[in-house]
PDB file of C-alpha atoms in Angstrom:
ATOM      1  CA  UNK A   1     -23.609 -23.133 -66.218  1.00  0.00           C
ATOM      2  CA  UNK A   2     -25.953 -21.161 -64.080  1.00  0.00           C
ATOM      3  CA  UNK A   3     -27.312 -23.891 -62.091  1.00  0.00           C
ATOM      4  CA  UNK A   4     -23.881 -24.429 -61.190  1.00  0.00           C
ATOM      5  CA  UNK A   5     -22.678 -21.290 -59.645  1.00  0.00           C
ATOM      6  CA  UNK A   6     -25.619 -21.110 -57.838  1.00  0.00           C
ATOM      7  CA  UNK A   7     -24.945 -24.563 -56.610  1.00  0.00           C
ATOM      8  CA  UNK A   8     -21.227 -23.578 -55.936  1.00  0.00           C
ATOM      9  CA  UNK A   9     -22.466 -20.070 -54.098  1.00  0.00           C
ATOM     10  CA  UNK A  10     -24.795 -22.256 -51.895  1.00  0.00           C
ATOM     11  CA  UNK A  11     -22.270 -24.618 -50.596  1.00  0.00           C
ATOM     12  CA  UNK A  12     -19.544 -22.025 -50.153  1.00  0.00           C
ATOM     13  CA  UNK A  13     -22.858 -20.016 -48.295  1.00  0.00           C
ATOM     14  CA  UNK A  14     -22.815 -23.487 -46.367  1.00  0.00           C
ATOM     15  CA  UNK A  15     -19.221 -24.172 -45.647  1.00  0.00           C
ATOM     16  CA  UNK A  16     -19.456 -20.808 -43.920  1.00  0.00           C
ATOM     17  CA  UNK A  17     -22.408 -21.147 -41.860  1.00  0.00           C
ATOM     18  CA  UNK A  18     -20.728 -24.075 -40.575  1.00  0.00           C
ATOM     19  CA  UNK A  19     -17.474 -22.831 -39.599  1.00  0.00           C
ATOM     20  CA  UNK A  20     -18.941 -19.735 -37.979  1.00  0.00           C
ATOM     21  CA  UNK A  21     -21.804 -21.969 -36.361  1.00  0.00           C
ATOM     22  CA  UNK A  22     -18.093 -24.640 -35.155  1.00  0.00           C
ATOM     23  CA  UNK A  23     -16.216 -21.448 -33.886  1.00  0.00           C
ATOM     24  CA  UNK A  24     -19.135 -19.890 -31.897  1.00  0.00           C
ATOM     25  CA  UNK A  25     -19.415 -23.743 -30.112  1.00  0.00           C
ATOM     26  CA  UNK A  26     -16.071 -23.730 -29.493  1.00  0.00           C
ATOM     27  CA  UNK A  27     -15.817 -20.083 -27.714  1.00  0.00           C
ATOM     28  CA  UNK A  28     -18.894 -21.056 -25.763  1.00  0.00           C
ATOM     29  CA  UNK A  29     -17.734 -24.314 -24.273  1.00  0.00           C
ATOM     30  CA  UNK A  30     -14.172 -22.824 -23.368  1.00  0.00           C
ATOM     31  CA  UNK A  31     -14.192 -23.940 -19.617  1.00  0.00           C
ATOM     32  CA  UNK A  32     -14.082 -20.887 -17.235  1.00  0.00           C
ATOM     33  CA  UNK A  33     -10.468 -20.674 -15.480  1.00  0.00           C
ATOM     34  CA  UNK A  34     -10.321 -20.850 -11.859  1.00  0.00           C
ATOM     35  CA  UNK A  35      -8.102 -18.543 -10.130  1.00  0.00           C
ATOM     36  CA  UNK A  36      -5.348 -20.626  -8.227  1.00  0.00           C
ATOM     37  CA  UNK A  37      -3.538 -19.005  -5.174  1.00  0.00           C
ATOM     38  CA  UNK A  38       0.103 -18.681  -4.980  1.00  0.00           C
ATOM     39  CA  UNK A  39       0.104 -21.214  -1.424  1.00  0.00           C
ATOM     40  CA  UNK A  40       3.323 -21.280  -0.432  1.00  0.00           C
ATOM     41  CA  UNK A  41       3.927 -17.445   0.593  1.00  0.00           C
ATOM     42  CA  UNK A  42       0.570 -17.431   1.642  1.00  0.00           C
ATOM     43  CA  UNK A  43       1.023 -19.765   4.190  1.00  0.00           C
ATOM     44  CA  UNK A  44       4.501 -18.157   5.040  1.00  0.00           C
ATOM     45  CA  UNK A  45       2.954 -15.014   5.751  1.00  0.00           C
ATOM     46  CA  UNK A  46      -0.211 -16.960   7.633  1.00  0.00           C
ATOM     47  CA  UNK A  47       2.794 -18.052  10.147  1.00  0.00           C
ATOM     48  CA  UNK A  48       4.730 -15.297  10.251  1.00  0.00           C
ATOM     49  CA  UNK A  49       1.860 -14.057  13.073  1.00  0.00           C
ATOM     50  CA  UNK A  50       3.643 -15.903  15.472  1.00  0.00           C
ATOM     51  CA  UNK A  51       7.073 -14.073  14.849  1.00  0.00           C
ATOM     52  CA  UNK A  52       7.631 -10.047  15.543  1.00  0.00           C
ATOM     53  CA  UNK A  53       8.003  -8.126  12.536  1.00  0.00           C
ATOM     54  CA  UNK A  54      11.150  -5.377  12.329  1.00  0.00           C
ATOM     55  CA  UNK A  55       9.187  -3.498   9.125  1.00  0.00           C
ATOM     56  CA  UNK A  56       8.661   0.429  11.139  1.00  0.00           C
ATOM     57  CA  UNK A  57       4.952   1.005  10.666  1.00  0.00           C
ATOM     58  CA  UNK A  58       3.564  -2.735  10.878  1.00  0.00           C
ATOM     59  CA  UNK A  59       2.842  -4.993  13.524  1.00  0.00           C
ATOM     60  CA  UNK A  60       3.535  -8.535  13.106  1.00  0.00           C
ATOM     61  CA  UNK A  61       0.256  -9.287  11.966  1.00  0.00           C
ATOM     62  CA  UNK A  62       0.507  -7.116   8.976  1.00  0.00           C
ATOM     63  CA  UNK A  63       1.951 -10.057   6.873  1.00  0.00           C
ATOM     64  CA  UNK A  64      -0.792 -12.531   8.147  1.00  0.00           C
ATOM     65  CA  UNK A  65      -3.610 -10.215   7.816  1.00  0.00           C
ATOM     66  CA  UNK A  66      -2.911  -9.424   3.793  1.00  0.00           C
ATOM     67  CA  UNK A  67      -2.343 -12.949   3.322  1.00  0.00           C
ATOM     68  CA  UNK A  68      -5.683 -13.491   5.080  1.00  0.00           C
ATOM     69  CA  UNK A  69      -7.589 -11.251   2.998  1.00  0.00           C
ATOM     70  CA  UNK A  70      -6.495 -12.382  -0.024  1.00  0.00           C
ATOM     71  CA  UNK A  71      -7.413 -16.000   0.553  1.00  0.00           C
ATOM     72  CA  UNK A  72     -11.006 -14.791   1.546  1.00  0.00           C
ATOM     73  CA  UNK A  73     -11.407 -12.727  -1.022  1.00  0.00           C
ATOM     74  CA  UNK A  74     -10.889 -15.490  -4.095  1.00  0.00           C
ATOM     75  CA  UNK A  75     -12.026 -18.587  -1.650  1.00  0.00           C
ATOM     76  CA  UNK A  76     -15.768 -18.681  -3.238  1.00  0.00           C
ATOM     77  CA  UNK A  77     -14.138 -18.957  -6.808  1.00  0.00           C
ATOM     78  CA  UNK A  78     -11.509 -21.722  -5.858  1.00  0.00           C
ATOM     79  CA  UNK A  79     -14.227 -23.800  -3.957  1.00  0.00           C
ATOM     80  CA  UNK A  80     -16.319 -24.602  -7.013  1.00  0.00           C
ATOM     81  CA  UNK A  81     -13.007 -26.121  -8.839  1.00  0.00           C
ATOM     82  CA  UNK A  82     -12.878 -29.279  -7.501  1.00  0.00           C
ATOM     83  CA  UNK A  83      -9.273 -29.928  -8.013  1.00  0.00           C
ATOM     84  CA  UNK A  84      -8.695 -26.373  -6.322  1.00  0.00           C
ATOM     85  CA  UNK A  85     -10.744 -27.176  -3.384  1.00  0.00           C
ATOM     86  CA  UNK A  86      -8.658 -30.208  -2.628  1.00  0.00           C
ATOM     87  CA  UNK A  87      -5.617 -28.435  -3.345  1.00  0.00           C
ATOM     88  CA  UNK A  88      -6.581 -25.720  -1.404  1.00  0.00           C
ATOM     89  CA  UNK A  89      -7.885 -28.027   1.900  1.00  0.00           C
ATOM     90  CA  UNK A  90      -4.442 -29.687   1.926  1.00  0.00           C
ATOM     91  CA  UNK A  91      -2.611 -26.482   1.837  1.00  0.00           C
ATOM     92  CA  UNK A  92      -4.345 -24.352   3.709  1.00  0.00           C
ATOM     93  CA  UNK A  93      -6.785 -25.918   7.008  1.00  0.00           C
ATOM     94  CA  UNK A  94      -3.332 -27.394   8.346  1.00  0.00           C
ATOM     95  CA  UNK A  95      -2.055 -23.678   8.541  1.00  0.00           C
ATOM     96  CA  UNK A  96      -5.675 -22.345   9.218  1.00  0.00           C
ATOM     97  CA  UNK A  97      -5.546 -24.196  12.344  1.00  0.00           C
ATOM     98  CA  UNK A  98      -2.564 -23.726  13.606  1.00  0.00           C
ATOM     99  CA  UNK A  99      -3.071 -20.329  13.638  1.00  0.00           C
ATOM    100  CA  UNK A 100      -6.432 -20.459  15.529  1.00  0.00           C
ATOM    101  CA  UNK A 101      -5.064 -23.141  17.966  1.00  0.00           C
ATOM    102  CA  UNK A 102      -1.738 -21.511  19.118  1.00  0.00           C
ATOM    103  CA  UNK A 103      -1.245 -18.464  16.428  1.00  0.00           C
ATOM    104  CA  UNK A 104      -3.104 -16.258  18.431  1.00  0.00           C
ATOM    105  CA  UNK A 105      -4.108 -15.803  21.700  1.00  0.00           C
ATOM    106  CA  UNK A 106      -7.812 -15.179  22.524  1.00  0.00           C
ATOM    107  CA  UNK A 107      -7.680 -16.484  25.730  1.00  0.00           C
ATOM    108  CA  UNK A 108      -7.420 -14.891  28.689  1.00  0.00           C
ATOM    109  CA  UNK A 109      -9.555 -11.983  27.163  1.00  0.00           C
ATOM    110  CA  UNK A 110      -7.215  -8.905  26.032  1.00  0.00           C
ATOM    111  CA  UNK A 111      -9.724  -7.087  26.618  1.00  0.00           C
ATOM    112  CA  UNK A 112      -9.973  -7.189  30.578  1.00  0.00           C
ATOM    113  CA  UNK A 113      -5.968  -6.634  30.165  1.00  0.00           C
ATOM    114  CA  UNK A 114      -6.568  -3.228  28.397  1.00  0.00           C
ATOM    115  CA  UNK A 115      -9.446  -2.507  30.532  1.00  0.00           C
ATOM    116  CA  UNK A 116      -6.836  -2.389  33.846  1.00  0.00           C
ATOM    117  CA  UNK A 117      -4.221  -0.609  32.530  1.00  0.00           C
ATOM    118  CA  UNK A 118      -6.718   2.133  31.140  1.00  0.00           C
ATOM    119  CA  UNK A 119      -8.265   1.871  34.456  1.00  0.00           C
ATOM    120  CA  UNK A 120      -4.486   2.608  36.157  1.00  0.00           C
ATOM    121  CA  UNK A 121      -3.660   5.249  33.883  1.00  0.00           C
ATOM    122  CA  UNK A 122      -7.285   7.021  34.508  1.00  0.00           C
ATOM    123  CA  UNK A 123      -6.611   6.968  38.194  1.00  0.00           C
ATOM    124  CA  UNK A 124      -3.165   7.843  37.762  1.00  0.00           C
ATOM    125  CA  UNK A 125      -4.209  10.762  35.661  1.00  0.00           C
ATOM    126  CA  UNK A 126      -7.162  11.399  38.095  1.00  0.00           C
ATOM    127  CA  UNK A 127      -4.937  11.951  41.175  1.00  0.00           C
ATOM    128  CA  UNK A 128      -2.199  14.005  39.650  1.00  0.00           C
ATOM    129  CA  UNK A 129      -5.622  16.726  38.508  1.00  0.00           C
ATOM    130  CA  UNK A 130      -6.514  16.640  41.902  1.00  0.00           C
ATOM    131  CA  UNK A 131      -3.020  17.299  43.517  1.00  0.00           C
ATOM    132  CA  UNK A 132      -3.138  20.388  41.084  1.00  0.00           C
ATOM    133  CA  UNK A 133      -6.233  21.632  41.838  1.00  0.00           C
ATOM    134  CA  UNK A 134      -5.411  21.158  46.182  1.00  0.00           C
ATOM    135  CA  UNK A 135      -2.479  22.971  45.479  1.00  0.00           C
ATOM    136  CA  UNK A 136      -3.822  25.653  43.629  1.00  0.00           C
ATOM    137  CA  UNK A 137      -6.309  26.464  46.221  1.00  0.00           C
ATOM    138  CA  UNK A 138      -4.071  26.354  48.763  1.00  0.00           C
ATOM    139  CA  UNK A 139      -1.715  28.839  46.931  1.00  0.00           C
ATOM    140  CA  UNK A 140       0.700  26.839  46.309  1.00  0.00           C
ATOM    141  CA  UNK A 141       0.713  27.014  42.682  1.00  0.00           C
ATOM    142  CA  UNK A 142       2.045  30.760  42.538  1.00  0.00           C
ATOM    143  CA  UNK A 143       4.609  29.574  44.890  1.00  0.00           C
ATOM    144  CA  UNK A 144       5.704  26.776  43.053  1.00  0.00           C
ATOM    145  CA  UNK A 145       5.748  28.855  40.008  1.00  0.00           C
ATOM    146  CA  UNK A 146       8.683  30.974  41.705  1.00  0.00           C
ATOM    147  CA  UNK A 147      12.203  30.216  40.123  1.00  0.00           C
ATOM    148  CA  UNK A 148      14.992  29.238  42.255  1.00  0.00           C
ATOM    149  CA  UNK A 149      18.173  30.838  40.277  1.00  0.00           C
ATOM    150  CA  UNK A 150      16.088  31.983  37.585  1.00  0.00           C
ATOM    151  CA  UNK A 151      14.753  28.484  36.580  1.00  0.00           C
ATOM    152  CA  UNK A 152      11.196  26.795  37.527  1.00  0.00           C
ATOM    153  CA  UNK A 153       7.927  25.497  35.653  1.00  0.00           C
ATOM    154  CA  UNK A 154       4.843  27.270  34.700  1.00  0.00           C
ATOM    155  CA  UNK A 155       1.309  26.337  35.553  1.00  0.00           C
ATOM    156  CA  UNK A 156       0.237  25.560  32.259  1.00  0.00           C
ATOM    157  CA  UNK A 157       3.257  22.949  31.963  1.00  0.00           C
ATOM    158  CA  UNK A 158       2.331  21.301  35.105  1.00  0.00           C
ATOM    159  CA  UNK A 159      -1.550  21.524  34.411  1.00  0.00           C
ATOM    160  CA  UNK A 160      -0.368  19.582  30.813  1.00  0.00           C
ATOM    161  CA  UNK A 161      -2.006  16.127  30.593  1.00  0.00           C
ATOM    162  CA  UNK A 162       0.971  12.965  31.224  1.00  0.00           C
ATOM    163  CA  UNK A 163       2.306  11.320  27.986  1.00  0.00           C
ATOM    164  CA  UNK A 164       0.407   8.571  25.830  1.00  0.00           C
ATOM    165  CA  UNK A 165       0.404   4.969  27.207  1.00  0.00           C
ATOM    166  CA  UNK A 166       2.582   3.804  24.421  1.00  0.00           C
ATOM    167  CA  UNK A 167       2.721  -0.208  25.636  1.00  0.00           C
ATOM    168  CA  UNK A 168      -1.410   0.443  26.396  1.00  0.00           C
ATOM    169  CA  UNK A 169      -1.518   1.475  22.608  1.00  0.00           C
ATOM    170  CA  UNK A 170       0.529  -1.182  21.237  1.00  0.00           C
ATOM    171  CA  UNK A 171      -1.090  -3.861  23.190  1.00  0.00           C
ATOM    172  CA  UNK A 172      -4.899  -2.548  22.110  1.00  0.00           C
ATOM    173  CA  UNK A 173      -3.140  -2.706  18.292  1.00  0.00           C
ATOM    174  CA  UNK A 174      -2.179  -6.210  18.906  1.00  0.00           C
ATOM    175  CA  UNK A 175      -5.359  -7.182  20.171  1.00  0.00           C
ATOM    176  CA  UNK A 176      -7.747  -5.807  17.344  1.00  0.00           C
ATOM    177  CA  UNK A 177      -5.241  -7.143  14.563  1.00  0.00           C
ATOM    178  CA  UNK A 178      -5.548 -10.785  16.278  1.00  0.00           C
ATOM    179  CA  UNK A 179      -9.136 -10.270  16.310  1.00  0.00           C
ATOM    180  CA  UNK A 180      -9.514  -9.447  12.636  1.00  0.00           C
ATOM    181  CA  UNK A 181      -6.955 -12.387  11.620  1.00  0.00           C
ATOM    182  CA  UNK A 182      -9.060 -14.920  13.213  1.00  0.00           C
ATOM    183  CA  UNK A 183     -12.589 -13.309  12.091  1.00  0.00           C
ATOM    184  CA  UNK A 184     -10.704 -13.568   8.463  1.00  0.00           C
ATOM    185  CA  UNK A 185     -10.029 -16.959   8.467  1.00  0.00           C
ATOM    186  CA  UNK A 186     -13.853 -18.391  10.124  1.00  0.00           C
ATOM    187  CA  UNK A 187     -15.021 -16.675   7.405  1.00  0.00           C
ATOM    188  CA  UNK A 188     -13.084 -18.268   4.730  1.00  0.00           C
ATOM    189  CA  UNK A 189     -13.577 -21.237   6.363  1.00  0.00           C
ATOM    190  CA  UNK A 190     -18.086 -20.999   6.443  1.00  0.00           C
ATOM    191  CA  UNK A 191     -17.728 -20.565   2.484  1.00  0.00           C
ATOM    192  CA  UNK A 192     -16.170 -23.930   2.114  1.00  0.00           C
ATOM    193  CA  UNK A 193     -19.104 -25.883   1.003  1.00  0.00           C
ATOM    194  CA  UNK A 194     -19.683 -29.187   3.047  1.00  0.00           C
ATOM    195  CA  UNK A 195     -19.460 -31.720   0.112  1.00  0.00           C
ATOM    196  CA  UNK A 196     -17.465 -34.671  -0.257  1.00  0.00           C
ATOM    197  CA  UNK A 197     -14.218 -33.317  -1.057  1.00  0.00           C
ATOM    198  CA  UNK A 198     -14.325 -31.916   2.295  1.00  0.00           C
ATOM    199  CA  UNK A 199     -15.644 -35.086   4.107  1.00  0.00           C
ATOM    200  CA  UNK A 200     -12.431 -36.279   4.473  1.00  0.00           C
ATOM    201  CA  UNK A 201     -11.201 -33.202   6.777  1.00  0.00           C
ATOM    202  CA  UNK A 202     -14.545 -33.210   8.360  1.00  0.00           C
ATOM    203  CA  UNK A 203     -13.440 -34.405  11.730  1.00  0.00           C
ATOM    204  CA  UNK A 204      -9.854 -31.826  11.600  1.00  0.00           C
ATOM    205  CA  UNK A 205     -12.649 -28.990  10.664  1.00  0.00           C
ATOM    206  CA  UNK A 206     -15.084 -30.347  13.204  1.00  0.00           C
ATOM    207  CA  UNK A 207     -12.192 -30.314  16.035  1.00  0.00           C
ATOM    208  CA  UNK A 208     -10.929 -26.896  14.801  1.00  0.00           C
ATOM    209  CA  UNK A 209     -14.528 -25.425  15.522  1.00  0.00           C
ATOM    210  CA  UNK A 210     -15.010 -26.511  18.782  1.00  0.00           C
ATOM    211  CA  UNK A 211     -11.650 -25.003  20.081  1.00  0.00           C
ATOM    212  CA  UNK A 212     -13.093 -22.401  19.078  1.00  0.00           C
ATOM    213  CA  UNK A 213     -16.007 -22.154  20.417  1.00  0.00           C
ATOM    214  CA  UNK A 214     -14.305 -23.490  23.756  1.00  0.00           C
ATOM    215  CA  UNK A 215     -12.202 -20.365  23.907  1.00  0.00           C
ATOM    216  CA  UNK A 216     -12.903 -17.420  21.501  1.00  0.00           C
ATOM    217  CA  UNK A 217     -14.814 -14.111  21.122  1.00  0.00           C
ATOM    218  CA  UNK A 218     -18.842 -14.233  21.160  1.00  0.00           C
ATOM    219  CA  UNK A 219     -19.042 -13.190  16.801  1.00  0.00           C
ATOM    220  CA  UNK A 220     -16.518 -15.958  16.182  1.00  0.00           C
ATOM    221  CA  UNK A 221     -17.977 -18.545  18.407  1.00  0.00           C
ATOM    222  CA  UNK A 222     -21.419 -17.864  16.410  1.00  0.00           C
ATOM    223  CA  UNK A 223     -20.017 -18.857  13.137  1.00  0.00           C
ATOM    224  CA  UNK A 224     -18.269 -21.682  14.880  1.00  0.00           C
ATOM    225  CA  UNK A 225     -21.214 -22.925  16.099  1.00  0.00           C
ATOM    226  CA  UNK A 226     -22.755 -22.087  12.719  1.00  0.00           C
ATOM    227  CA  UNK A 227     -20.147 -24.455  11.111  1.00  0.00           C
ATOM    228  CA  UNK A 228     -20.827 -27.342  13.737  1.00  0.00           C
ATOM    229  CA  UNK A 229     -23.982 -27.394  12.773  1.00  0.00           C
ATOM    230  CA  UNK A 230     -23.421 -27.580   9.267  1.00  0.00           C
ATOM    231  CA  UNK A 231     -21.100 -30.255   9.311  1.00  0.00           C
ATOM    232  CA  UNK A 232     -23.469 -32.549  12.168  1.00  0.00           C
ATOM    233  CA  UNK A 233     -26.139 -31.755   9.253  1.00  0.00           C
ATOM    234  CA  UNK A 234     -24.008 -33.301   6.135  1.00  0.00           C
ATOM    235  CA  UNK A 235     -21.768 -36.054   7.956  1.00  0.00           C
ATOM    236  CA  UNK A 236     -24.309 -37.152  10.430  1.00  0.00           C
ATOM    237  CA  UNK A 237     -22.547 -40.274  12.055  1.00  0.00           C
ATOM    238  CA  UNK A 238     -19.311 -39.665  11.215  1.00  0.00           C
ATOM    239  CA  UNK A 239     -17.654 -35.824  12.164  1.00  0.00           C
ATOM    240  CA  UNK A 240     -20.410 -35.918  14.398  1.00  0.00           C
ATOM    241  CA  UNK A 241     -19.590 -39.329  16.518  1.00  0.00           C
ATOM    242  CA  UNK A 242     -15.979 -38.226  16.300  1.00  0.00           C
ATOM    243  CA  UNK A 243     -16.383 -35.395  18.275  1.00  0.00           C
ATOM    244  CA  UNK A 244     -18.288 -36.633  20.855  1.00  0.00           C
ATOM    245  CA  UNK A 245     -15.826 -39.448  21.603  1.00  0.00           C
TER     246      UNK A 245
END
């Protein structure tokens, strides 16, 4: 009778082990979830750049920008699900390059724009202190300073400095969102590793890059030129012979 309960206790002490040991396995090899992007809005709002926005307080890269900064922030996850990466490749580098091609506009330089009209206001602002300072030299300030019927404008009103550019501001707002959207999107783009799910968009990615690099700012023709190189490296022959023909 003894000999078997302790027979009984050791397979039941068995039975146990195993089913723990079966349940640990099974919580180990769970597969690890990828995190899947909602595309459809995203690309929506990736558009929506080329359309002005009536929302008081944004510009009409407000949408585009979020939408920009999500993608880059969950790209590195996506990219090492294979089924995501293709997923995200056909939903996504159509609407990437549209928006790099004709979304925004980094050609002529904004810069050089902003540059002139700050340069016109300066002188404008320039000229109108000296006109106050000849004046008061000349006198003319107290006499201007007399009211005609009881009504006239004091110095310190005409010495105040002219009103904000508000179209100089709006367009230096425009410029640095554009910026931003397109440094956003290059760098989504240099964490998409150069395997073969992406060998099949190689020569759409390869042609992207070089407009690029044929028209945009110095730190985002660097990582196109970055990219070029990385793709001549992994599809030698075939992006590579594309592009030059």
């Amino acid at each position: 009778a003894a000999g078997s309960t302790t027979a009984a206790a050791a397979a039941a002490s068995t039975n146990t082990t195993i089913t723990t040991t079966t349940s640990n396995t099974t919580t180990a090899a769970a597969p690890r979830q990828s995190h899947p992007l909602d595309y459809p809005p995203l690309r929506t709002a990736l558009l929506s750049c080329s359309s002005v926005t009536t929302i008081p307080g944004q510009t009409q890269y407000t949408a585009a920008l979020t939408a920009a900064q999500t993608i880059r922030d969950n790209v590195s996850e996506i990219v090492h699900d294979p089924r995501q990466y293709v997923v995200f490749l056909q939903q996504l580098l159509p609407v990437f390059g549209v928006v790099l091609s004709t979304g925004t506009r980094p050609t002529p330089p904004p810069s050089a724009a902003a540059a002139a009209a700050a340069a016109a206001a300066s002188a404008a602002s320039a000229a109108a202190a000296s006109a106050a300072a000849a004046a008061s030299a000349t006198g003319t300030s107290s006499a201007t300073s007399t009211t005609i019927g009881g009504a006239g404008a004091s110095s310190s009103e005409k010495d105040a400095p002219p009103p904000p550019n508000t179209a100089l501001a709006a367009l230096a707002a425009s410029e640095t969102d554009q910026a931003a959207l397109r440094s956003l999107l290059l760098e989504t783009l240099t964490k998409c590793p150069r395997n073969a799910i992406l060998r099949p968009y190689a020569t759409q990615y390869l042609g992207l890059m070089m407009d690029v690099l044929g028209k945009d700012y110095e730190d985002n023709a660097l990582m196109a030129v970055r990219m070029v190189f990385d793709l001549h490296k992994n599809y030698r022959g075939g992006a590579a012979a594309a592009a030059a023909a």
